[in-house]
Amino acid sequence: TSGFPMVIATWNVNDSTAEAWRVLKEGGTSIDAIEKGCMIEEANAEGQSVGLGGLPDRDGNVTLDACIMNKEGDYGAVVYLQNIMHPISVARKVMEDTPHVILAGKGAEQFAYSEGFKKVDLLTEKSKKAWEAWKKTSQYKPIINIENHDTIGMLAIDENGDISGGCTTSGLAYKMAGRVGDSPIIGSGLFIDNEIGGATATGLGEEVLKTVGSFLIVELMRQGKTPQQACEEAIGRIIKKTPNFKDFQVGYIAVNKKGETGYYAIHDGFWVTKYQNDKNENFASDFYDK
Ligand code: SD4
């Protein structure tokens, strides 16, 4: 299927795509759809990889990464942000209201307060219990899929055909203090070129960063590949360089100017949600390691 308006996101996030779709159907812009859609998952305390309720780092601190990109190719990001429920909105403020593109840690948090964001304790009882249980063994090993990997990456096209994207996460559970993943880094966790399309990633950020996956996918589409072919080649790049690919998951989604989509992962268990042609649907992604 193709056509727009449309929105596609990593994982099963039907409420987020429904909210983005609502914005798009009312004639809203893709950048508004992205922000509003991502905010739904950030505020969901049950989701343990994004915003409120995100699993903490090894020391028990929830630290968030997010970025957003618009049709002009402008970009804004926050990394290692604490105590703020909606990093996607802070990222948008960085993009629109500052001369910079990335703000980190305390500086990002101070900026958020100055823009009127409220201080929120993001560590829920459920995530605190999970962290305390983890501390007993303190084994650090990324877990494939689900719990550990439901970063929301979202791509939207509005009725004018303009593309925007966003990506927001609490990063890998029990990461080292100070660790920043792929999600807020332009070209890795997200890339948009309104002439071509967009791509976004989920999974083990270190591997996405090393292959600059989302930029790669957009460039492959520029060379004529379909979104599906481009996602498969970007996964292939990781497989080729990383003999231990059995131990971690990466999933990509992509969209081109026509609203054609693609998605692919290393392992089984990656899902995407797409709202297009008035239907909100979940799809199981195809994968490399069969
Ligand atoms: C990261 N890509 O920080 C993210 C992880 C992820 O749900 O997808 N988490 O590496």
PDB file of C-alpha atoms and ligand atoms in Angstrom:
ATOM      1  CA  THR A   1       0.000   0.000   0.000  1.00  0.00           C
ATOM      2  CA  SER A   2       1.001   3.591  -0.455  1.00  0.00           C
ATOM      3  CA  GLY A   3      -0.522   7.048  -0.136  1.00  0.00           C
ATOM      4  CA  PHE A   4      -0.787   9.764   2.464  1.00  0.00           C
ATOM      5  CA  PRO A   5      -1.524  11.062   4.971  1.00  0.00           C
ATOM      6  CA  MET A   6       0.052   8.158   6.787  1.00  0.00           C
ATOM      7  CA  VAL A   7       2.056   7.333   9.873  1.00  0.00           C
ATOM      8  CA  ILE A   8       4.249   4.342  10.714  1.00  0.00           C
ATOM      9  CA  ALA A   9       5.948   3.533  14.018  1.00  0.00           C
ATOM     10  CA  THR A  10       8.180   0.912  15.575  1.00  0.00           C
ATOM     11  CA  TRP A  11       6.459  -1.690  17.802  1.00  0.00           C
ATOM     12  CA  ASN A  12       2.795  -2.044  18.728  1.00  0.00           C
ATOM     13  CA  VAL A  13       1.883   1.517  19.587  1.00  0.00           C
ATOM     14  CA  ASN A  14      -1.671   1.788  18.257  1.00  0.00           C
ATOM     15  CA  ASP A  15      -2.631   4.657  20.560  1.00  0.00           C
ATOM     16  CA  SER A  16       0.345   6.690  19.360  1.00  0.00           C
ATOM     17  CA  THR A  17      -0.367   6.149  15.656  1.00  0.00           C
ATOM     18  CA  ALA A  18      -4.076   6.844  16.269  1.00  0.00           C
ATOM     19  CA  GLU A  19      -3.205  10.198  17.825  1.00  0.00           C
ATOM     20  CA  ALA A  20      -0.818  11.069  14.979  1.00  0.00           C
ATOM     21  CA  TRP A  21      -3.499  10.071  12.463  1.00  0.00           C
ATOM     22  CA  ARG A  22      -6.066  12.273  14.220  1.00  0.00           C
ATOM     23  CA  VAL A  23      -3.755  15.267  13.758  1.00  0.00           C
ATOM     24  CA  LEU A  24      -3.114  14.395  10.099  1.00  0.00           C
ATOM     25  CA  LYS A  25      -6.806  13.839   9.295  1.00  0.00           C
ATOM     26  CA  GLU A  26      -7.639  17.270  10.662  1.00  0.00           C
ATOM     27  CA  GLY A  27      -5.194  18.708   8.141  1.00  0.00           C
ATOM     28  CA  GLY A  28      -2.367  19.043  10.674  1.00  0.00           C
ATOM     29  CA  THR A  29       1.308  19.009   9.748  1.00  0.00           C
ATOM     30  CA  SER A  30       3.493  15.914   9.967  1.00  0.00           C
ATOM     31  CA  ILE A  31       5.678  17.561  12.636  1.00  0.00           C
ATOM     32  CA  ASP A  32       2.640  18.109  14.904  1.00  0.00           C
ATOM     33  CA  ALA A  33       1.501  14.527  14.260  1.00  0.00           C
ATOM     34  CA  ILE A  34       4.929  13.202  15.261  1.00  0.00           C
ATOM     35  CA  GLU A  35       5.118  15.192  18.472  1.00  0.00           C
ATOM     36  CA  LYS A  36       1.554  14.380  19.566  1.00  0.00           C
ATOM     37  CA  GLY A  37       1.875  10.717  18.618  1.00  0.00           C
ATOM     38  CA  CYS A  38       5.158  10.202  20.468  1.00  0.00           C
ATOM     39  CA  MET A  39       3.813  11.993  23.558  1.00  0.00           C
ATOM     40  CA  ILE A  40       1.188   9.273  24.018  1.00  0.00           C
ATOM     41  CA  GLU A  41       3.810   6.568  24.468  1.00  0.00           C
ATOM     42  CA  GLU A  42       6.045   8.809  26.579  1.00  0.00           C
ATOM     43  CA  ALA A  43       3.202   9.286  29.062  1.00  0.00           C
ATOM     44  CA  ASN A  44       2.373   5.567  29.152  1.00  0.00           C
ATOM     45  CA  ALA A  45       3.755   4.272  32.461  1.00  0.00           C
ATOM     46  CA  GLU A  46       3.326   0.652  31.336  1.00  0.00           C
ATOM     47  CA  GLY A  47       5.784   0.989  28.447  1.00  0.00           C
ATOM     48  CA  GLN A  48       9.158   0.416  30.129  1.00  0.00           C
ATOM     49  CA  SER A  49      11.382   1.788  27.391  1.00  0.00           C
ATOM     50  CA  VAL A  50      10.046   5.280  26.831  1.00  0.00           C
ATOM     51  CA  GLY A  51       9.470   8.313  29.045  1.00  0.00           C
ATOM     52  CA  LEU A  52       7.513   7.730  32.259  1.00  0.00           C
ATOM     53  CA  GLY A  53       8.140   4.219  33.604  1.00  0.00           C
ATOM     54  CA  GLY A  54      11.260   3.705  31.485  1.00  0.00           C
ATOM     55  CA  LEU A  55      13.747   1.247  32.999  1.00  0.00           C
ATOM     56  CA  PRO A  56      16.623   3.081  34.667  1.00  0.00           C
ATOM     57  CA  ASP A  57      20.378   2.858  34.195  1.00  0.00           C
ATOM     58  CA  ARG A  58      22.535   0.720  36.535  1.00  0.00           C
ATOM     59  CA  ASP A  59      22.391   3.383  39.239  1.00  0.00           C
ATOM     60  CA  GLY A  60      18.581   3.627  39.174  1.00  0.00           C
ATOM     61  CA  ASN A  61      18.341   6.877  37.167  1.00  0.00           C
ATOM     62  CA  VAL A  62      15.893   7.113  34.269  1.00  0.00           C
ATOM     63  CA  THR A  63      17.681   9.040  31.490  1.00  0.00           C
ATOM     64  CA  LEU A  64      15.966   9.856  28.231  1.00  0.00           C
ATOM     65  CA  ASP A  65      17.084  10.414  24.629  1.00  0.00           C
ATOM     66  CA  ALA A  66      14.876  11.888  21.895  1.00  0.00           C
ATOM     67  CA  CYS A  67      15.031  13.707  18.595  1.00  0.00           C
ATOM     68  CA  ILE A  68      12.753  15.169  15.983  1.00  0.00           C
ATOM     69  CA  MET A  69      13.249  16.218  12.334  1.00  0.00           C
ATOM     70  CA  ASN A  70      10.997  18.291  10.091  1.00  0.00           C
ATOM     71  CA  LYS A  71      10.426  18.707   6.372  1.00  0.00           C
ATOM     72  CA  GLU A  72      13.033  21.475   6.134  1.00  0.00           C
ATOM     73  CA  GLY A  73      15.663  19.080   7.440  1.00  0.00           C
ATOM     74  CA  ASP A  74      15.833  20.920  10.761  1.00  0.00           C
ATOM     75  CA  TYR A  75      16.698  18.736  13.725  1.00  0.00           C
ATOM     76  CA  GLY A  76      16.534  18.974  17.502  1.00  0.00           C
ATOM     77  CA  ALA A  77      17.561  16.503  20.186  1.00  0.00           C
ATOM     78  CA  VAL A  78      17.971  15.965  23.894  1.00  0.00           C
ATOM     79  CA  VAL A  79      20.334  13.361  25.322  1.00  0.00           C
ATOM     80  CA  TYR A  80      20.739  12.094  28.891  1.00  0.00           C
ATOM     81  CA  LEU A  81      17.684  14.118  29.988  1.00  0.00           C
ATOM     82  CA  GLN A  82      16.209  13.405  33.427  1.00  0.00           C
ATOM     83  CA  ASN A  83      12.946  14.269  35.209  1.00  0.00           C
ATOM     84  CA  ILE A  84      10.988  15.385  32.158  1.00  0.00           C
ATOM     85  CA  MET A  85       8.019  13.407  30.853  1.00  0.00           C
ATOM     86  CA  HIS A  86       8.083  14.602  27.235  1.00  0.00           C
ATOM     87  CA  PRO A  87      11.603  14.657  25.758  1.00  0.00           C
ATOM     88  CA  ILE A  88      10.132  14.731  22.228  1.00  0.00           C
ATOM     89  CA  SER A  89       8.602  18.129  23.002  1.00  0.00           C
ATOM     90  CA  VAL A  90      11.838  19.421  24.511  1.00  0.00           C
ATOM     91  CA  ALA A  91      13.659  18.221  21.373  1.00  0.00           C
ATOM     92  CA  ARG A  92      11.197  20.202  19.260  1.00  0.00           C
ATOM     93  CA  LYS A  93      11.854  23.311  21.384  1.00  0.00           C
ATOM     94  CA  VAL A  94      15.612  22.827  20.919  1.00  0.00           C
ATOM     95  CA  MET A  95      14.977  22.702  17.160  1.00  0.00           C
ATOM     96  CA  GLU A  96      12.673  25.704  17.020  1.00  0.00           C
ATOM     97  CA  ASP A  97      13.780  27.981  19.870  1.00  0.00           C
ATOM     98  CA  THR A  98      17.563  27.626  20.157  1.00  0.00           C
ATOM     99  CA  PRO A  99      20.539  28.160  17.838  1.00  0.00           C
ATOM    100  CA  HIS A 100      21.643  24.558  18.652  1.00  0.00           C
ATOM    101  CA  VAL A 101      20.587  21.059  17.674  1.00  0.00           C
ATOM    102  CA  ILE A 102      21.512  18.931  20.715  1.00  0.00           C
ATOM    103  CA  LEU A 103      21.246  19.702  24.429  1.00  0.00           C
ATOM    104  CA  ALA A 104      22.516  17.200  27.010  1.00  0.00           C
ATOM    105  CA  GLY A 105      21.890  16.340  30.653  1.00  0.00           C
ATOM    106  CA  LYS A 106      21.514  19.170  33.154  1.00  0.00           C
ATOM    107  CA  GLY A 107      21.573  21.808  30.434  1.00  0.00           C
ATOM    108  CA  ALA A 108      18.718  20.125  28.611  1.00  0.00           C
ATOM    109  CA  GLU A 109      16.802  19.805  31.880  1.00  0.00           C
ATOM    110  CA  GLN A 110      17.321  23.485  32.767  1.00  0.00           C
ATOM    111  CA  PHE A 111      16.203  24.473  29.270  1.00  0.00           C
ATOM    112  CA  ALA A 112      13.062  22.337  29.681  1.00  0.00           C
ATOM    113  CA  TYR A 113      12.167  24.090  32.958  1.00  0.00           C
ATOM    114  CA  SER A 114      12.737  27.470  31.342  1.00  0.00           C
ATOM    115  CA  GLU A 115      10.254  26.446  28.641  1.00  0.00           C
ATOM    116  CA  GLY A 116       7.646  25.556  31.269  1.00  0.00           C
ATOM    117  CA  PHE A 117       8.078  21.778  31.488  1.00  0.00           C
ATOM    118  CA  LYS A 118       7.382  20.304  34.937  1.00  0.00           C
ATOM    119  CA  LYS A 119       9.715  18.156  37.014  1.00  0.00           C
ATOM    120  CA  VAL A 120       8.426  14.562  37.193  1.00  0.00           C
ATOM    121  CA  ASP A 121       9.826  11.484  38.933  1.00  0.00           C
ATOM    122  CA  LEU A 122      10.005   9.037  36.016  1.00  0.00           C
ATOM    123  CA  LEU A 123      10.906   5.927  38.016  1.00  0.00           C
ATOM    124  CA  THR A 124       7.651   4.032  38.627  1.00  0.00           C
ATOM    125  CA  GLU A 125       7.267   1.376  41.347  1.00  0.00           C
ATOM    126  CA  LYS A 126       7.153  -1.300  38.642  1.00  0.00           C
ATOM    127  CA  SER A 127      10.424  -0.184  37.041  1.00  0.00           C
ATOM    128  CA  LYS A 128      12.077   0.301  40.446  1.00  0.00           C
ATOM    129  CA  LYS A 129      11.182  -3.287  41.381  1.00  0.00           C
ATOM    130  CA  ALA A 130      12.569  -4.563  38.079  1.00  0.00           C
ATOM    131  CA  TRP A 131      15.812  -2.638  38.682  1.00  0.00           C
ATOM    132  CA  GLU A 132      16.107  -3.976  42.251  1.00  0.00           C
ATOM    133  CA  ALA A 133      15.648  -7.523  40.972  1.00  0.00           C
ATOM    134  CA  TRP A 134      18.270  -6.883  38.292  1.00  0.00           C
ATOM    135  CA  LYS A 135      20.736  -5.546  40.879  1.00  0.00           C
ATOM    136  CA  LYS A 136      20.881  -8.948  42.600  1.00  0.00           C
ATOM    137  CA  THR A 137      22.864 -10.353  39.679  1.00  0.00           C
ATOM    138  CA  SER A 138      23.841  -7.146  37.854  1.00  0.00           C
ATOM    139  CA  GLN A 139      24.341  -9.127  34.671  1.00  0.00           C
ATOM    140  CA  TYR A 140      24.502  -6.782  31.754  1.00  0.00           C
ATOM    141  CA  LYS A 141      23.322  -8.365  28.542  1.00  0.00           C
ATOM    142  CA  PRO A 142      20.936  -6.732  26.112  1.00  0.00           C
ATOM    143  CA  ILE A 143      17.690  -8.677  25.957  1.00  0.00           C
ATOM    144  CA  ILE A 144      16.342  -9.278  22.483  1.00  0.00           C
ATOM    145  CA  ASN A 145      13.019  -7.531  21.831  1.00  0.00           C
ATOM    146  CA  ILE A 146      10.128  -6.439  23.987  1.00  0.00           C
ATOM    147  CA  GLU A 147      11.027  -5.259  27.523  1.00  0.00           C
ATOM    148  CA  ASN A 148      14.329  -3.917  26.419  1.00  0.00           C
ATOM    149  CA  HIS A 149      13.488  -2.590  22.994  1.00  0.00           C
ATOM    150  CA  ASP A 150      10.348  -0.592  22.611  1.00  0.00           C
ATOM    151  CA  THR A 151      11.738   2.743  21.703  1.00  0.00           C
ATOM    152  CA  ILE A 152       9.206   4.577  19.610  1.00  0.00           C
ATOM    153  CA  GLY A 153      10.460   5.719  16.223  1.00  0.00           C
ATOM    154  CA  MET A 154       7.771   7.382  14.127  1.00  0.00           C
ATOM    155  CA  LEU A 155       7.570   8.650  10.523  1.00  0.00           C
ATOM    156  CA  ALA A 156       4.611  10.643   9.184  1.00  0.00           C
ATOM    157  CA  ILE A 157       3.503  12.219   5.904  1.00  0.00           C
ATOM    158  CA  ASP A 158       0.824  14.901   5.986  1.00  0.00           C
ATOM    159  CA  GLU A 159      -1.754  15.681   3.319  1.00  0.00           C
ATOM    160  CA  ASN A 160       0.718  18.041   1.602  1.00  0.00           C
ATOM    161  CA  GLY A 161       3.119  15.124   1.199  1.00  0.00           C
ATOM    162  CA  ASP A 162       5.620  16.542   3.693  1.00  0.00           C
ATOM    163  CA  ILE A 163       7.570  14.114   5.867  1.00  0.00           C
ATOM    164  CA  SER A 164       8.674  14.443   9.507  1.00  0.00           C
ATOM    165  CA  GLY A 165       9.988  11.977  12.061  1.00  0.00           C
ATOM    166  CA  GLY A 166      10.711  11.481  15.737  1.00  0.00           C
ATOM    167  CA  CYS A 167      12.375   8.985  18.027  1.00  0.00           C
ATOM    168  CA  THR A 168      12.129   8.805  21.831  1.00  0.00           C
ATOM    169  CA  THR A 169      13.457   6.302  24.369  1.00  0.00           C
ATOM    170  CA  SER A 170      14.777   5.630  27.833  1.00  0.00           C
ATOM    171  CA  GLY A 171      17.535   3.690  26.076  1.00  0.00           C
ATOM    172  CA  LEU A 172      18.793   0.282  27.019  1.00  0.00           C
ATOM    173  CA  ALA A 173      17.750  -0.919  30.441  1.00  0.00           C
ATOM    174  CA  TYR A 174      20.577  -0.937  33.029  1.00  0.00           C
ATOM    175  CA  LYS A 175      22.987   0.890  30.743  1.00  0.00           C
ATOM    176  CA  MET A 176      26.081   2.542  32.200  1.00  0.00           C
ATOM    177  CA  ALA A 177      25.498   6.015  33.630  1.00  0.00           C
ATOM    178  CA  GLY A 178      25.990   8.595  30.902  1.00  0.00           C
ATOM    179  CA  ARG A 179      25.364   6.201  28.018  1.00  0.00           C
ATOM    180  CA  VAL A 180      23.671   7.746  24.986  1.00  0.00           C
ATOM    181  CA  GLY A 181      22.195   5.536  22.277  1.00  0.00           C
ATOM    182  CA  ASP A 182      21.344   5.945  18.617  1.00  0.00           C
ATOM    183  CA  SER A 183      17.844   7.300  19.101  1.00  0.00           C
ATOM    184  CA  PRO A 184      18.695  11.015  19.508  1.00  0.00           C
ATOM    185  CA  ILE A 185      21.556  11.026  16.999  1.00  0.00           C
ATOM    186  CA  ILE A 186      20.786  12.348  13.556  1.00  0.00           C
ATOM    187  CA  GLY A 187      21.356   9.782  10.816  1.00  0.00           C
ATOM    188  CA  SER A 188      21.483   6.872  13.259  1.00  0.00           C
ATOM    189  CA  GLY A 189      18.197   6.630  15.166  1.00  0.00           C
ATOM    190  CA  LEU A 190      16.376   8.893  12.709  1.00  0.00           C
ATOM    191  CA  PHE A 191      16.824  10.648   9.407  1.00  0.00           C
ATOM    192  CA  ILE A 192      14.403  12.594   7.218  1.00  0.00           C
ATOM    193  CA  ASP A 193      14.976  14.065   3.779  1.00  0.00           C
ATOM    194  CA  ASN A 194      11.700  15.482   2.524  1.00  0.00           C
ATOM    195  CA  GLU A 195      12.795  14.969  -1.099  1.00  0.00           C
ATOM    196  CA  ILE A 196      13.291  11.232  -0.574  1.00  0.00           C
ATOM    197  CA  GLY A 197      11.780   9.798   2.613  1.00  0.00           C
ATOM    198  CA  GLY A 198      12.643   8.884   6.172  1.00  0.00           C
ATOM    199  CA  ALA A 199      13.894   6.063   8.356  1.00  0.00           C
ATOM    200  CA  THR A 200      14.129   5.271  12.059  1.00  0.00           C
ATOM    201  CA  ALA A 201      15.581   2.511  14.233  1.00  0.00           C
ATOM    202  CA  THR A 202      15.057   0.469  17.352  1.00  0.00           C
ATOM    203  CA  GLY A 203      17.214  -2.108  19.092  1.00  0.00           C
ATOM    204  CA  LEU A 204      20.844  -2.107  20.180  1.00  0.00           C
ATOM    205  CA  GLY A 205      21.828   1.488  19.526  1.00  0.00           C
ATOM    206  CA  GLU A 206      25.569   0.854  19.465  1.00  0.00           C
ATOM    207  CA  GLU A 207      25.190  -1.172  16.255  1.00  0.00           C
ATOM    208  CA  VAL A 208      22.890   1.378  14.649  1.00  0.00           C
ATOM    209  CA  LEU A 209      25.359   4.158  15.485  1.00  0.00           C
ATOM    210  CA  LYS A 210      28.329   2.322  13.994  1.00  0.00           C
ATOM    211  CA  THR A 211      26.530   1.907  10.664  1.00  0.00           C
ATOM    212  CA  VAL A 212      24.660   5.260  10.656  1.00  0.00           C
ATOM    213  CA  GLY A 213      21.629   3.176   9.763  1.00  0.00           C
ATOM    214  CA  SER A 214      18.830   5.687   9.160  1.00  0.00           C
ATOM    215  CA  PHE A 215      20.940   7.943   6.946  1.00  0.00           C
ATOM    216  CA  LEU A 216      22.090   4.876   5.044  1.00  0.00           C
ATOM    217  CA  ILE A 217      18.488   3.828   4.381  1.00  0.00           C
ATOM    218  CA  VAL A 218      17.489   7.266   3.075  1.00  0.00           C
ATOM    219  CA  GLU A 219      20.565   7.382   0.825  1.00  0.00           C
ATOM    220  CA  LEU A 220      19.780   3.902  -0.523  1.00  0.00           C
ATOM    221  CA  MET A 221      16.243   5.064  -1.347  1.00  0.00           C
ATOM    222  CA  ARG A 222      17.764   8.078  -3.092  1.00  0.00           C
ATOM    223  CA  GLN A 223      19.680   5.625  -5.285  1.00  0.00           C
ATOM    224  CA  GLY A 224      16.400   3.960  -6.267  1.00  0.00           C
ATOM    225  CA  LYS A 225      15.893   1.218  -3.697  1.00  0.00           C
ATOM    226  CA  THR A 226      12.426   0.624  -2.268  1.00  0.00           C
ATOM    227  CA  PRO A 227      12.011   1.258   1.461  1.00  0.00           C
ATOM    228  CA  GLN A 228      11.956  -2.521   1.988  1.00  0.00           C
ATOM    229  CA  GLN A 229      15.171  -3.119   0.028  1.00  0.00           C
ATOM    230  CA  ALA A 230      16.856  -0.242   1.844  1.00  0.00           C
ATOM    231  CA  CYS A 231      15.931  -1.584   5.302  1.00  0.00           C
ATOM    232  CA  GLU A 232      17.183  -5.052   4.348  1.00  0.00           C
ATOM    233  CA  GLU A 233      20.508  -3.689   3.117  1.00  0.00           C
ATOM    234  CA  ALA A 234      21.007  -1.658   6.306  1.00  0.00           C
ATOM    235  CA  ILE A 235      20.414  -4.780   8.410  1.00  0.00           C
ATOM    236  CA  GLY A 236      22.780  -6.672   6.086  1.00  0.00           C
ATOM    237  CA  ARG A 237      25.486  -4.086   6.796  1.00  0.00           C
ATOM    238  CA  ILE A 238      25.256  -4.856  10.534  1.00  0.00           C
ATOM    239  CA  ILE A 239      25.242  -8.632   9.969  1.00  0.00           C
ATOM    240  CA  LYS A 240      28.344  -8.428   7.806  1.00  0.00           C
ATOM    241  CA  LYS A 241      30.333  -6.413  10.332  1.00  0.00           C
ATOM    242  CA  THR A 242      29.101  -8.063  13.530  1.00  0.00           C
ATOM    243  CA  PRO A 243      29.641 -11.815  13.997  1.00  0.00           C
ATOM    244  CA  ASN A 244      27.690 -11.852  17.280  1.00  0.00           C
ATOM    245  CA  PHE A 245      24.460 -10.590  15.702  1.00  0.00           C
ATOM    246  CA  LYS A 246      22.648 -13.536  17.312  1.00  0.00           C
ATOM    247  CA  ASP A 247      22.923 -11.730  20.637  1.00  0.00           C
ATOM    248  CA  PHE A 248      21.104  -8.517  19.819  1.00  0.00           C
ATOM    249  CA  GLN A 249      18.175  -7.084  17.908  1.00  0.00           C
ATOM    250  CA  VAL A 250      17.954  -4.132  15.516  1.00  0.00           C
ATOM    251  CA  GLY A 251      14.823  -3.167  13.590  1.00  0.00           C
ATOM    252  CA  TYR A 252      14.366  -0.443  10.963  1.00  0.00           C
ATOM    253  CA  ILE A 253      11.309   1.170   9.399  1.00  0.00           C
ATOM    254  CA  ALA A 254      11.307   3.444   6.343  1.00  0.00           C
ATOM    255  CA  VAL A 255       8.932   5.408   4.163  1.00  0.00           C
ATOM    256  CA  ASN A 256       9.387   7.099   0.788  1.00  0.00           C
ATOM    257  CA  LYS A 257       7.718  10.144  -0.768  1.00  0.00           C
ATOM    258  CA  LYS A 258       4.820   8.056  -2.086  1.00  0.00           C
ATOM    259  CA  GLY A 259       4.011   6.672   1.334  1.00  0.00           C
ATOM    260  CA  GLU A 260       5.403   3.222   0.494  1.00  0.00           C
ATOM    261  CA  THR A 261       6.894   1.614   3.585  1.00  0.00           C
ATOM    262  CA  GLY A 262       9.445  -1.018   4.497  1.00  0.00           C
ATOM    263  CA  TYR A 263      10.572  -2.681   7.725  1.00  0.00           C
ATOM    264  CA  TYR A 264      13.112  -5.357   8.583  1.00  0.00           C
ATOM    265  CA  ALA A 265      14.918  -6.729  11.650  1.00  0.00           C
ATOM    266  CA  ILE A 266      17.720  -9.105  12.548  1.00  0.00           C
ATOM    267  CA  HIS A 267      15.468 -11.420  14.566  1.00  0.00           C
ATOM    268  CA  ASP A 268      11.862 -12.476  14.825  1.00  0.00           C
ATOM    269  CA  GLY A 269       9.669 -10.465  17.163  1.00  0.00           C
ATOM    270  CA  PHE A 270       9.874  -6.963  15.698  1.00  0.00           C
ATOM    271  CA  TRP A 271       6.485  -5.343  15.056  1.00  0.00           C
ATOM    272  CA  VAL A 272       5.395  -2.130  13.408  1.00  0.00           C
ATOM    273  CA  THR A 273       2.179  -0.121  13.531  1.00  0.00           C
ATOM    274  CA  LYS A 274       0.902   1.689  10.470  1.00  0.00           C
ATOM    275  CA  TYR A 275      -2.089   4.003  10.079  1.00  0.00           C
ATOM    276  CA  GLN A 276      -2.836   4.451   6.375  1.00  0.00           C
ATOM    277  CA  ASN A 277      -5.972   4.471   4.209  1.00  0.00           C
ATOM    278  CA  ASP A 278      -8.087   4.876   7.377  1.00  0.00           C
ATOM    279  CA  LYS A 279      -6.775   1.672   8.961  1.00  0.00           C
ATOM    280  CA  ASN A 280      -4.583   1.279  12.058  1.00  0.00           C
ATOM    281  CA  GLU A 281      -2.770  -2.048  11.717  1.00  0.00           C
ATOM    282  CA  ASN A 282       0.063  -4.028  13.310  1.00  0.00           C
ATOM    283  CA  PHE A 283       2.474  -5.971  11.148  1.00  0.00           C
ATOM    284  CA  ALA A 284       5.054  -8.589  12.126  1.00  0.00           C
ATOM    285  CA  SER A 285       8.329  -7.656  10.469  1.00  0.00           C
ATOM    286  CA  ASP A 286      10.275 -10.060   8.309  1.00  0.00           C
ATOM    287  CA  PHE A 287      13.755 -10.800   9.663  1.00  0.00           C
ATOM    288  CA  TYR A 288      17.228 -12.049   8.714  1.00  0.00           C
ATOM    289  CA  ASP A 289      17.976 -14.781  11.261  1.00  0.00           C
ATOM    290  CA  LYS A 290      15.570 -17.522  10.145  1.00  0.00           C
TER     291      LYS A 290
HETATM  292  C1  SD4 B   1      19.001   2.583  22.378  1.00  0.00           C
HETATM  293  N1  SD4 B   1      17.822   2.102  20.326  1.00  0.00           N
HETATM  294  O1  SD4 B   1      19.066   3.402  23.274  1.00  0.00           O
HETATM  295  C2  SD4 B   1      17.665   2.309  21.753  1.00  0.00           C
HETATM  296  C3  SD4 B   1      17.146   1.127  22.449  1.00  0.00           C
HETATM  297  C4  SD4 B   1      15.790   0.743  22.164  1.00  0.00           C
HETATM  298  O2  SD4 B   1      13.852   0.405  23.426  1.00  0.00           O
HETATM  299  O3  SD4 B   1      15.377   0.571  21.035  1.00  0.00           O
HETATM  300  N2  SD4 B   1      15.108   0.634  23.319  1.00  0.00           N
HETATM  301  O4  SD4 B   1      19.981   1.922  21.992  1.00  0.00           O
END
